[in-house]
Amino acid sequence: MKNNTEEKEALPAPLKKTIDPENFIGLIEEDSVRFYTLRNANGIEVTFTNYGQRLLSLHTPDKNGEFEDVVLGYATLTEFVENRNYYGAIIGRYGNRIGKGTFSIDGTAYDLVKNNGENHLHGGTKGFESVVWKVDDHSSNTITFSRVSPDMEEGYPGNLNVQVQYTLDDSNALKIKYKATSDKATVVNLTNHSFFNLKGEGNGDIMDHVVTINADTYTPVDDGLIPTGAIETVKNTPFDFRSPKTIGRDIDADFEQLKIGRGYDHNYVVNEMPQNGEGLKLAAMVLEPNSGRTMEVYTSEPGVQFYTGNFMNGSDIGKTGKPYPFRGSFCFETQHYPDSPNKPEFPSTRLNPGEVYETTTVYKFGVQGKE
């Protein structure tokens, strides 16, 4: 039998806590908000709040075994409520943009909330990120959230029954499984909007992160960041990440699509191969060269939005008191393509009564050059 000293030495390195659980306990519109933690055998820790189903922190080690929290966010529930943002949140009913805030199903037009100029973004002014979710179950490595989005919420038809399960396994993979049904024909496009910096939240920009995106094509956008309907090759453009390169290498190139987005803020069409053992497509890989931290993204979705923090400006103060600078994070939001309800040539986001919307995404963390 090991003595207490030996047991302590066998434990993973202690985490530098970035949030106090007590700051995430309260009431919002008479619904209870709570704080939840998942851990695995390797010391990886992920925390959530049921407000907006937000991923609050994700501690993962570097090549020397030192843990950092690699997702952005605030230190308190109050800040999340008072500041309009999507840090770590589920996005719904429709991730990304719907042009001119309207779409039609079987000849019936539905007008959505316009919260991004003349367009609809991320589910509206009170999307899934701004409501309290029910927790169906919670164990040491799994949590399941659910909610019924009522008919015509933010303009969407149908009572939408949504369930999302997060599982952290001992391969350091965080698996997100989405499921939804509706009693009316509607459109659905759910995603997670975590903002990552593999150096640690608030630790500068992400221009030196080395990115690979498994996509031969992408969907260019107009001045409102709405896809034009075209699907274009990345070859011989700054959008080509088929071989690893730093985010900063081409981000300021003289290229119209980069000027429109102030950087990368575009949907990539994920190649069908390679796939992992569960049949999920590899969408992207990221390496932060100094820490050695890596992240892989796998998904059943046809697309992934690559966003490079182009609208960040240092005004947001993060969990540890550091400002979040311009391009201080990156996002890989797995998805169907933006504005699909108005682009019949894109994969459909329609969900009919009797059908089940099911999709899975995995964020897997690792280390390169471990000492």
mmCIF file of C-alpha atoms in Angstrom:
data_model
loop_
_atom_site.group_PDB
_atom_site.id
_atom_site.type_symbol
_atom_site.label_atom_id
_atom_site.label_comp_id
_atom_site.label_asym_id
_atom_site.label_seq_id
_atom_site.Cartn_x
_atom_site.Cartn_y
_atom_site.Cartn_z
ATOM 1 C CA MET A 1 0.000 0.000 0.000
ATOM 2 C CA LYS A 2 1.253 3.475 -0.908
ATOM 3 C CA ASN A 3 1.556 6.037 1.816
ATOM 4 C CA ASN A 4 -0.082 9.465 1.525
ATOM 5 C CA THR A 5 3.109 11.118 0.319
ATOM 6 C CA GLU A 6 3.492 8.656 -2.553
ATOM 7 C CA GLU A 7 -0.164 9.109 -3.508
ATOM 8 C CA LYS A 8 0.230 12.882 -3.657
ATOM 9 C CA GLU A 9 3.339 12.573 -5.826
ATOM 10 C CA ALA A 10 1.387 10.399 -8.293
ATOM 11 C CA LEU A 11 -1.280 13.033 -8.847
ATOM 12 C CA PRO A 12 -1.167 15.318 -11.909
ATOM 13 C CA ALA A 13 0.290 18.802 -11.487
ATOM 14 C CA PRO A 14 -2.105 21.166 -9.682
ATOM 15 C CA LEU A 15 -4.285 23.381 -11.851
ATOM 16 C CA LYS A 16 -4.016 27.150 -11.751
ATOM 17 C CA LYS A 17 -7.699 27.774 -11.138
ATOM 18 C CA THR A 18 -9.060 30.613 -13.241
ATOM 19 C CA ILE A 19 -12.605 30.773 -11.860
ATOM 20 C CA ASP A 20 -14.376 30.443 -8.528
ATOM 21 C CA PRO A 21 -17.377 28.077 -8.667
ATOM 22 C CA GLU A 22 -19.235 30.306 -6.209
ATOM 23 C CA ASN A 23 -19.357 33.005 -8.891
ATOM 24 C CA PHE A 24 -21.542 30.762 -11.048
ATOM 25 C CA ILE A 25 -24.325 29.938 -8.607
ATOM 26 C CA GLY A 26 -27.487 32.005 -8.776
ATOM 27 C CA LEU A 27 -30.928 32.576 -10.270
ATOM 28 C CA ILE A 28 -31.788 33.901 -13.720
ATOM 29 C CA GLU A 29 -35.497 34.486 -14.370
ATOM 30 C CA GLU A 30 -36.251 32.072 -11.502
ATOM 31 C CA ASP A 31 -34.116 29.303 -13.047
ATOM 32 C CA SER A 32 -31.233 27.938 -10.983
ATOM 33 C CA VAL A 33 -27.737 28.347 -12.385
ATOM 34 C CA ARG A 34 -25.020 25.979 -11.227
ATOM 35 C CA PHE A 35 -21.369 25.056 -11.844
ATOM 36 C CA TYR A 36 -20.278 21.624 -13.111
ATOM 37 C CA THR A 37 -16.898 19.913 -13.520
ATOM 38 C CA LEU A 38 -15.627 17.019 -15.671
ATOM 39 C CA ARG A 39 -12.222 15.390 -15.138
ATOM 40 C CA ASN A 40 -10.263 12.527 -16.641
ATOM 41 C CA ALA A 41 -7.443 10.300 -15.411
ATOM 42 C CA ASN A 42 -4.792 12.574 -16.937
ATOM 43 C CA GLY A 43 -5.758 15.655 -14.949
ATOM 44 C CA ILE A 44 -7.635 17.377 -17.772
ATOM 45 C CA GLU A 45 -10.487 19.423 -16.281
ATOM 46 C CA VAL A 46 -13.448 21.045 -18.017
ATOM 47 C CA THR A 47 -16.027 23.212 -16.252
ATOM 48 C CA PHE A 48 -19.490 24.337 -17.348
ATOM 49 C CA THR A 49 -22.402 26.487 -16.321
ATOM 50 C CA ASN A 50 -25.955 25.648 -17.368
ATOM 51 C CA TYR A 51 -26.411 29.311 -18.326
ATOM 52 C CA GLY A 52 -25.955 29.158 -22.080
ATOM 53 C CA GLN A 53 -24.478 25.692 -21.662
ATOM 54 C CA ARG A 54 -21.137 27.471 -21.562
ATOM 55 C CA LEU A 55 -17.767 25.779 -21.380
ATOM 56 C CA LEU A 56 -16.110 27.981 -18.754
ATOM 57 C CA SER A 57 -12.604 26.561 -18.496
ATOM 58 C CA LEU A 58 -10.518 23.781 -20.015
ATOM 59 C CA HIS A 59 -7.200 22.972 -18.360
ATOM 60 C CA THR A 60 -4.742 20.943 -20.424
ATOM 61 C CA PRO A 61 -0.964 20.390 -19.991
ATOM 62 C CA ASP A 62 1.976 21.594 -22.062
ATOM 63 C CA LYS A 63 5.080 19.576 -22.989
ATOM 64 C CA ASN A 64 6.452 20.086 -19.463
ATOM 65 C CA GLY A 65 3.252 18.958 -17.757
ATOM 66 C CA GLU A 66 2.202 22.508 -16.828
ATOM 67 C CA PHE A 67 -1.539 23.074 -17.050
ATOM 68 C CA GLU A 68 -3.182 26.177 -18.482
ATOM 69 C CA ASP A 69 -6.790 27.125 -19.103
ATOM 70 C CA VAL A 70 -7.022 27.372 -22.900
ATOM 71 C CA VAL A 71 -10.538 28.797 -23.400
ATOM 72 C CA LEU A 72 -11.587 32.415 -23.074
ATOM 73 C CA GLY A 73 -14.379 33.724 -20.874
ATOM 74 C CA TYR A 74 -15.332 35.771 -17.841
ATOM 75 C CA ALA A 75 -14.737 35.225 -14.133
ATOM 76 C CA THR A 76 -18.374 35.631 -13.068
ATOM 77 C CA LEU A 77 -21.893 34.748 -14.147
ATOM 78 C CA THR A 78 -22.837 38.435 -13.909
ATOM 79 C CA GLU A 79 -20.319 39.341 -16.605
ATOM 80 C CA PHE A 80 -21.713 36.696 -18.959
ATOM 81 C CA VAL A 81 -25.234 38.009 -18.441
ATOM 82 C CA GLU A 82 -24.314 41.671 -18.847
ATOM 83 C CA ASN A 83 -21.973 41.332 -21.845
ATOM 84 C CA ARG A 84 -23.199 40.168 -25.230
ATOM 85 C CA ASN A 85 -20.798 37.444 -26.325
ATOM 86 C CA TYR A 86 -20.614 33.764 -27.208
ATOM 87 C CA TYR A 87 -17.631 32.605 -25.133
ATOM 88 C CA GLY A 88 -17.883 28.818 -24.709
ATOM 89 C CA ALA A 89 -21.606 28.726 -25.458
ATOM 90 C CA ILE A 90 -23.924 26.481 -27.396
ATOM 91 C CA ILE A 91 -25.222 28.319 -30.461
ATOM 92 C CA GLY A 92 -28.782 27.838 -31.688
ATOM 93 C CA ARG A 93 -31.178 27.496 -33.159
ATOM 94 C CA TYR A 94 -28.939 28.395 -36.060
ATOM 95 C CA GLY A 95 -25.177 28.783 -35.778
ATOM 96 C CA ASN A 96 -23.745 31.497 -38.011
ATOM 97 C CA ARG A 97 -25.694 33.869 -40.266
ATOM 98 C CA ILE A 98 -28.993 33.789 -42.134
ATOM 99 C CA GLY A 99 -29.133 36.463 -44.828
ATOM 100 C CA LYS A 100 -31.614 39.326 -44.340
ATOM 101 C CA GLY A 101 -33.013 37.489 -41.305
ATOM 102 C CA THR A 102 -35.584 35.483 -43.240
ATOM 103 C CA PHE A 103 -36.167 32.078 -44.821
ATOM 104 C CA SER A 104 -39.102 30.065 -46.182
ATOM 105 C CA ILE A 105 -40.381 26.541 -45.611
ATOM 106 C CA ASP A 106 -42.966 25.155 -48.033
ATOM 107 C CA GLY A 107 -43.930 28.656 -49.123
ATOM 108 C CA THR A 108 -44.287 30.115 -45.633
ATOM 109 C CA ALA A 109 -41.850 32.925 -44.824
ATOM 110 C CA TYR A 110 -40.355 33.213 -41.354
ATOM 111 C CA ASP A 111 -38.860 36.501 -40.216
ATOM 112 C CA LEU A 112 -36.117 36.203 -37.642
ATOM 113 C CA VAL A 113 -34.584 38.738 -35.278
ATOM 114 C CA LYS A 114 -32.004 40.847 -37.122
ATOM 115 C CA ASN A 115 -29.085 41.204 -34.745
ATOM 116 C CA ASN A 116 -26.169 41.539 -37.176
ATOM 117 C CA GLY A 117 -26.951 44.487 -39.399
ATOM 118 C CA GLU A 118 -29.655 43.334 -41.786
ATOM 119 C CA ASN A 119 -28.858 39.688 -41.003
ATOM 120 C CA HIS A 120 -29.620 37.126 -38.299
ATOM 121 C CA LEU A 121 -26.639 35.770 -36.334
ATOM 122 C CA HIS A 122 -26.266 32.807 -33.955
ATOM 123 C CA GLY A 123 -29.964 32.395 -33.114
ATOM 124 C CA GLY A 124 -30.904 36.014 -32.419
ATOM 125 C CA THR A 125 -30.811 38.481 -29.558
ATOM 126 C CA LYS A 126 -31.677 35.778 -27.033
ATOM 127 C CA GLY A 127 -30.289 32.620 -28.522
ATOM 128 C CA PHE A 128 -29.365 29.383 -26.815
ATOM 129 C CA GLU A 129 -26.324 31.093 -25.254
ATOM 130 C CA SER A 130 -28.560 33.355 -23.140
ATOM 131 C CA VAL A 131 -30.965 30.881 -21.518
ATOM 132 C CA VAL A 132 -30.716 28.468 -18.605
ATOM 133 C CA TRP A 133 -30.546 24.777 -19.518
ATOM 134 C CA LYS A 134 -31.781 21.777 -17.544
ATOM 135 C CA VAL A 135 -29.096 19.289 -16.480
ATOM 136 C CA ASP A 136 -30.401 15.773 -17.118
ATOM 137 C CA ASP A 137 -27.379 13.987 -15.667
ATOM 138 C CA HIS A 138 -23.869 14.736 -14.465
ATOM 139 C CA SER A 139 -21.052 12.349 -13.585
ATOM 140 C CA SER A 140 -17.291 12.706 -13.237
ATOM 141 C CA ASN A 141 -16.751 12.704 -16.991
ATOM 142 C CA THR A 142 -20.180 13.354 -18.613
ATOM 143 C CA ILE A 143 -22.855 16.024 -18.507
ATOM 144 C CA THR A 144 -26.122 16.219 -20.468
ATOM 145 C CA PHE A 145 -28.138 19.415 -20.970
ATOM 146 C CA SER A 146 -31.661 19.724 -22.375
ATOM 147 C CA ARG A 147 -34.256 22.353 -23.186
ATOM 148 C CA VAL A 148 -37.408 22.861 -25.238
ATOM 149 C CA SER A 149 -37.144 25.927 -27.436
ATOM 150 C CA PRO A 150 -40.774 27.062 -27.835
ATOM 151 C CA ASP A 151 -42.513 27.555 -31.166
ATOM 152 C CA MET A 152 -41.551 30.915 -32.765
ATOM 153 C CA GLU A 153 -38.738 31.648 -30.315
ATOM 154 C CA GLU A 154 -36.661 34.318 -32.086
ATOM 155 C CA GLY A 155 -38.873 33.637 -35.131
ATOM 156 C CA TYR A 156 -38.212 29.917 -35.625
ATOM 157 C CA PRO A 157 -41.155 27.538 -36.150
ATOM 158 C CA GLY A 158 -41.753 24.432 -34.057
ATOM 159 C CA ASN A 159 -41.252 23.351 -30.474
ATOM 160 C CA LEU A 160 -37.645 22.160 -30.663
ATOM 161 C CA ASN A 161 -36.571 19.576 -28.087
ATOM 162 C CA VAL A 162 -32.779 19.767 -27.728
ATOM 163 C CA GLN A 163 -30.335 17.537 -25.841
ATOM 164 C CA VAL A 164 -26.550 17.996 -25.783
ATOM 165 C CA GLN A 165 -24.105 15.620 -24.098
ATOM 166 C CA TYR A 166 -20.436 16.354 -23.325
ATOM 167 C CA THR A 167 -18.063 13.481 -22.494
ATOM 168 C CA LEU A 168 -14.406 13.845 -21.495
ATOM 169 C CA ASP A 169 -12.510 10.575 -22.011
ATOM 170 C CA ASP A 170 -9.036 9.420 -21.041
ATOM 171 C CA SER A 171 -7.669 10.013 -24.544
ATOM 172 C CA ASN A 172 -8.163 13.730 -23.736
ATOM 173 C CA ALA A 173 -11.066 14.020 -26.169
ATOM 174 C CA LEU A 174 -14.098 16.167 -25.367
ATOM 175 C CA LYS A 175 -16.997 14.711 -27.359
ATOM 176 C CA ILE A 176 -20.121 16.805 -27.977
ATOM 177 C CA LYS A 177 -23.248 14.966 -29.143
ATOM 178 C CA TYR A 178 -26.222 17.060 -30.270
ATOM 179 C CA LYS A 179 -29.758 15.730 -30.699
ATOM 180 C CA ALA A 180 -33.010 17.530 -31.545
ATOM 181 C CA THR A 181 -36.602 16.899 -32.663
ATOM 182 C CA SER A 182 -39.361 19.300 -33.724
ATOM 183 C CA ASP A 183 -43.143 19.160 -34.021
ATOM 184 C CA LYS A 184 -43.055 21.457 -37.086
ATOM 185 C CA ALA A 185 -40.757 21.702 -40.082
ATOM 186 C CA THR A 186 -37.915 24.011 -39.057
ATOM 187 C CA VAL A 187 -34.183 24.629 -39.551
ATOM 188 C CA VAL A 188 -31.466 23.646 -37.073
ATOM 189 C CA ASN A 189 -27.700 24.198 -37.022
ATOM 190 C CA LEU A 190 -26.148 23.754 -33.566
ATOM 191 C CA THR A 191 -22.525 24.327 -32.660
ATOM 192 C CA ASN A 192 -20.160 25.105 -29.781
ATOM 193 C CA HIS A 193 -18.513 28.525 -29.792
ATOM 194 C CA SER A 194 -15.472 28.079 -27.581
ATOM 195 C CA PHE A 195 -12.672 30.588 -28.154
ATOM 196 C CA PHE A 196 -9.264 28.898 -27.831
ATOM 197 C CA ASN A 197 -5.740 30.091 -27.156
ATOM 198 C CA LEU A 198 -3.404 27.133 -26.609
ATOM 199 C CA LYS A 199 -0.871 29.389 -24.857
ATOM 200 C CA GLY A 200 -3.526 30.005 -22.210
ATOM 201 C CA GLU A 201 -6.420 32.457 -22.079
ATOM 202 C CA GLY A 202 -5.232 36.048 -22.154
ATOM 203 C CA ASN A 203 -1.667 35.088 -23.077
ATOM 204 C CA GLY A 204 -1.326 37.211 -26.202
ATOM 205 C CA ASP A 205 -2.523 36.592 -29.744
ATOM 206 C CA ILE A 206 -2.770 33.348 -31.716
ATOM 207 C CA MET A 207 -0.794 34.377 -34.800
ATOM 208 C CA ASP A 208 1.971 31.835 -34.105
ATOM 209 C CA HIS A 209 -0.422 28.873 -33.787
ATOM 210 C CA VAL A 210 0.198 26.371 -36.583
ATOM 211 C CA VAL A 211 -3.058 25.309 -38.231
ATOM 212 C CA THR A 212 -4.050 22.578 -40.682
ATOM 213 C CA ILE A 213 -7.580 22.579 -42.137
ATOM 214 C CA ASN A 214 -8.712 19.459 -43.988
ATOM 215 C CA ALA A 215 -10.598 21.271 -46.734
ATOM 216 C CA ASP A 216 -9.996 21.758 -50.447
ATOM 217 C CA THR A 217 -12.760 24.372 -50.757
ATOM 218 C CA TYR A 218 -14.515 27.130 -48.829
ATOM 219 C CA THR A 219 -17.596 29.339 -49.176
ATOM 220 C CA PRO A 220 -16.691 32.975 -50.000
ATOM 221 C CA VAL A 221 -18.893 35.722 -48.565
ATOM 222 C CA ASP A 222 -20.307 39.128 -49.464
ATOM 223 C CA ASP A 223 -19.766 42.333 -47.496
ATOM 224 C CA GLY A 224 -22.254 41.151 -44.842
ATOM 225 C CA LEU A 225 -20.374 37.851 -44.361
ATOM 226 C CA ILE A 226 -23.211 35.958 -46.072
ATOM 227 C CA PRO A 227 -22.054 33.190 -48.456
ATOM 228 C CA THR A 228 -22.424 34.122 -52.111
ATOM 229 C CA GLY A 229 -23.477 30.540 -52.909
ATOM 230 C CA ALA A 230 -20.186 29.721 -54.593
ATOM 231 C CA ILE A 231 -17.830 27.012 -53.397
ATOM 232 C CA GLU A 232 -14.268 27.886 -54.343
ATOM 233 C CA THR A 233 -10.896 26.177 -54.160
ATOM 234 C CA VAL A 234 -8.406 27.196 -51.505
ATOM 235 C CA LYS A 235 -5.536 26.412 -53.877
ATOM 236 C CA ASN A 236 -3.210 29.348 -54.496
ATOM 237 C CA THR A 237 -5.078 31.519 -51.965
ATOM 238 C CA PRO A 238 -4.396 32.587 -48.347
ATOM 239 C CA PHE A 239 -7.202 30.178 -47.383
ATOM 240 C CA ASP A 240 -5.088 27.117 -48.126
ATOM 241 C CA PHE A 241 -4.326 25.395 -44.816
ATOM 242 C CA ARG A 242 -4.071 21.892 -46.281
ATOM 243 C CA SER A 243 -0.442 21.912 -45.175
ATOM 244 C CA PRO A 244 0.439 23.298 -41.726
ATOM 245 C CA LYS A 245 1.119 27.032 -41.533
ATOM 246 C CA THR A 246 0.891 29.730 -38.902
ATOM 247 C CA ILE A 247 -2.331 31.699 -38.673
ATOM 248 C CA GLY A 248 -0.337 34.895 -39.080
ATOM 249 C CA ARG A 249 1.491 33.950 -42.271
ATOM 250 C CA ASP A 250 -1.186 35.063 -44.754
ATOM 251 C CA ILE A 251 -3.855 36.680 -42.584
ATOM 252 C CA ASP A 252 -3.007 40.219 -43.710
ATOM 253 C CA ALA A 253 -2.528 39.332 -47.374
ATOM 254 C CA ASP A 254 -3.981 41.594 -50.062
ATOM 255 C CA PHE A 255 -7.009 39.367 -50.656
ATOM 256 C CA GLU A 256 -10.585 40.606 -50.791
ATOM 257 C CA GLN A 257 -12.118 37.849 -48.651
ATOM 258 C CA LEU A 258 -9.645 38.549 -45.838
ATOM 259 C CA LYS A 259 -10.456 42.250 -45.987
ATOM 260 C CA ILE A 260 -14.179 41.533 -45.697
ATOM 261 C CA GLY A 261 -13.701 39.371 -42.599
ATOM 262 C CA ARG A 262 -10.808 41.407 -41.128
ATOM 263 C CA GLY A 263 -9.058 38.033 -41.192
ATOM 264 C CA TYR A 264 -10.391 34.504 -41.342
ATOM 265 C CA ASP A 265 -14.122 34.269 -40.594
ATOM 266 C CA HIS A 266 -15.186 31.726 -43.181
ATOM 267 C CA ASN A 267 -16.802 28.331 -43.609
ATOM 268 C CA TYR A 268 -14.583 25.533 -44.900
ATOM 269 C CA VAL A 269 -16.037 22.481 -46.677
ATOM 270 C CA VAL A 270 -14.568 19.563 -44.725
ATOM 271 C CA ASN A 271 -13.092 16.729 -46.790
ATOM 272 C CA GLU A 272 -14.706 13.323 -46.276
ATOM 273 C CA MET A 273 -11.383 11.670 -45.398
ATOM 274 C CA PRO A 274 -9.479 11.013 -43.228
ATOM 275 C CA GLN A 275 -11.790 9.861 -40.462
ATOM 276 C CA ASN A 276 -11.249 8.671 -36.903
ATOM 277 C CA GLY A 277 -12.273 5.272 -35.578
ATOM 278 C CA GLU A 278 -15.842 6.481 -35.045
ATOM 279 C CA GLY A 279 -16.240 7.664 -38.620
ATOM 280 C CA LEU A 280 -15.915 11.363 -37.761
ATOM 281 C CA LYS A 281 -14.069 13.488 -40.318
ATOM 282 C CA LEU A 282 -10.871 15.278 -39.380
ATOM 283 C CA ALA A 283 -11.696 18.977 -39.760
ATOM 284 C CA ALA A 284 -8.623 20.706 -38.359
ATOM 285 C CA MET A 285 -5.445 20.418 -36.312
ATOM 286 C CA VAL A 286 -3.704 23.123 -34.268
ATOM 287 C CA LEU A 287 -0.234 23.260 -32.692
ATOM 288 C CA GLU A 288 1.015 25.980 -30.359
ATOM 289 C CA PRO A 289 4.776 25.548 -30.895
ATOM 290 C CA ASN A 290 6.102 26.992 -27.636
ATOM 291 C CA SER A 291 3.917 24.997 -25.241
ATOM 292 C CA GLY A 292 3.600 22.001 -27.557
ATOM 293 C CA ARG A 293 -0.159 21.891 -26.941
ATOM 294 C CA THR A 294 -2.195 20.444 -29.783
ATOM 295 C CA MET A 295 -5.876 20.286 -30.637
ATOM 296 C CA GLU A 296 -7.644 18.142 -33.220
ATOM 297 C CA VAL A 297 -11.215 18.710 -34.391
ATOM 298 C CA TYR A 298 -13.371 15.848 -35.680
ATOM 299 C CA THR A 299 -16.966 16.154 -36.820
ATOM 300 C CA SER A 300 -19.907 14.629 -38.638
ATOM 301 C CA GLU A 301 -20.788 18.097 -39.968
ATOM 302 C CA PRO A 302 -20.101 19.148 -43.583
ATOM 303 C CA GLY A 303 -18.416 22.415 -42.632
ATOM 304 C CA VAL A 304 -16.362 24.252 -40.048
ATOM 305 C CA GLN A 305 -16.158 28.005 -39.439
ATOM 306 C CA PHE A 306 -12.608 29.202 -38.851
ATOM 307 C CA TYR A 307 -12.613 32.487 -36.918
ATOM 308 C CA THR A 308 -9.501 34.309 -35.732
ATOM 309 C CA GLY A 309 -10.762 36.823 -33.162
ATOM 310 C CA ASN A 310 -10.915 39.646 -35.696
ATOM 311 C CA PHE A 311 -13.468 41.652 -33.711
ATOM 312 C CA MET A 312 -11.644 41.403 -30.395
ATOM 313 C CA ASN A 313 -10.058 44.696 -29.298
ATOM 314 C CA GLY A 314 -8.788 44.388 -25.728
ATOM 315 C CA SER A 315 -11.975 45.693 -24.106
ATOM 316 C CA ASP A 316 -12.958 42.283 -22.700
ATOM 317 C CA ILE A 317 -11.135 41.438 -19.470
ATOM 318 C CA GLY A 318 -10.755 37.704 -18.999
ATOM 319 C CA LYS A 319 -10.917 35.299 -16.085
ATOM 320 C CA THR A 320 -7.483 36.141 -14.737
ATOM 321 C CA GLY A 321 -7.710 39.906 -15.259
ATOM 322 C CA LYS A 322 -5.952 40.001 -18.623
ATOM 323 C CA PRO A 323 -7.428 41.885 -21.585
ATOM 324 C CA TYR A 324 -8.272 39.819 -24.637
ATOM 325 C CA PRO A 325 -6.388 41.427 -27.545
ATOM 326 C CA PHE A 326 -7.112 41.615 -31.266
ATOM 327 C CA ARG A 327 -6.826 38.074 -32.635
ATOM 328 C CA GLY A 328 -6.424 36.746 -29.116
ATOM 329 C CA SER A 329 -8.192 33.472 -29.895
ATOM 330 C CA PHE A 330 -9.351 31.148 -32.639
ATOM 331 C CA CYS A 331 -12.605 29.230 -33.083
ATOM 332 C CA PHE A 332 -13.462 26.087 -35.013
ATOM 333 C CA GLU A 333 -17.262 25.989 -35.107
ATOM 334 C CA THR A 334 -18.441 22.774 -36.763
ATOM 335 C CA GLN A 335 -21.608 23.382 -38.735
ATOM 336 C CA HIS A 336 -23.757 23.263 -41.828
ATOM 337 C CA TYR A 337 -22.949 26.196 -44.074
ATOM 338 C CA PRO A 338 -24.131 29.717 -43.216
ATOM 339 C CA ASP A 339 -27.381 30.843 -44.874
ATOM 340 C CA SER A 340 -28.198 27.274 -45.943
ATOM 341 C CA PRO A 341 -31.977 27.878 -45.585
ATOM 342 C CA ASN A 342 -31.663 30.371 -48.455
ATOM 343 C CA LYS A 343 -29.150 28.360 -50.494
ATOM 344 C CA PRO A 344 -30.812 25.183 -51.837
ATOM 345 C CA GLU A 345 -27.477 24.185 -53.393
ATOM 346 C CA PHE A 346 -25.974 23.848 -49.873
ATOM 347 C CA PRO A 347 -26.551 20.800 -47.617
ATOM 348 C CA SER A 348 -29.994 21.170 -46.029
ATOM 349 C CA THR A 349 -30.560 22.215 -42.417
ATOM 350 C CA ARG A 350 -34.277 21.377 -42.523
ATOM 351 C CA LEU A 351 -35.688 19.201 -39.744
ATOM 352 C CA ASN A 352 -39.137 17.668 -40.229
ATOM 353 C CA PRO A 353 -41.490 16.217 -37.594
ATOM 354 C CA GLY A 354 -40.604 12.582 -36.998
ATOM 355 C CA GLU A 355 -36.952 13.121 -37.918
ATOM 356 C CA VAL A 356 -34.039 13.312 -35.474
ATOM 357 C CA TYR A 357 -31.240 15.841 -35.822
ATOM 358 C CA GLU A 358 -28.021 14.187 -34.629
ATOM 359 C CA THR A 359 -24.471 15.413 -34.990
ATOM 360 C CA THR A 360 -21.172 14.884 -33.161
ATOM 361 C CA THR A 361 -18.019 16.955 -32.748
ATOM 362 C CA VAL A 362 -14.818 16.113 -30.881
ATOM 363 C CA TYR A 363 -12.105 18.447 -29.605
ATOM 364 C CA LYS A 364 -9.069 16.290 -28.780
ATOM 365 C CA PHE A 365 -6.080 17.700 -26.889
ATOM 366 C CA GLY A 366 -2.502 16.510 -26.856
ATOM 367 C CA VAL A 367 1.150 17.486 -26.642
ATOM 368 C CA GLN A 368 3.948 17.560 -29.192
ATOM 369 C CA GLY A 369 7.586 17.448 -28.152
ATOM 370 C CA LYS A 370 6.888 16.206 -24.626
ATOM 371 C CA GLU A 371 9.984 16.407 -22.419
#
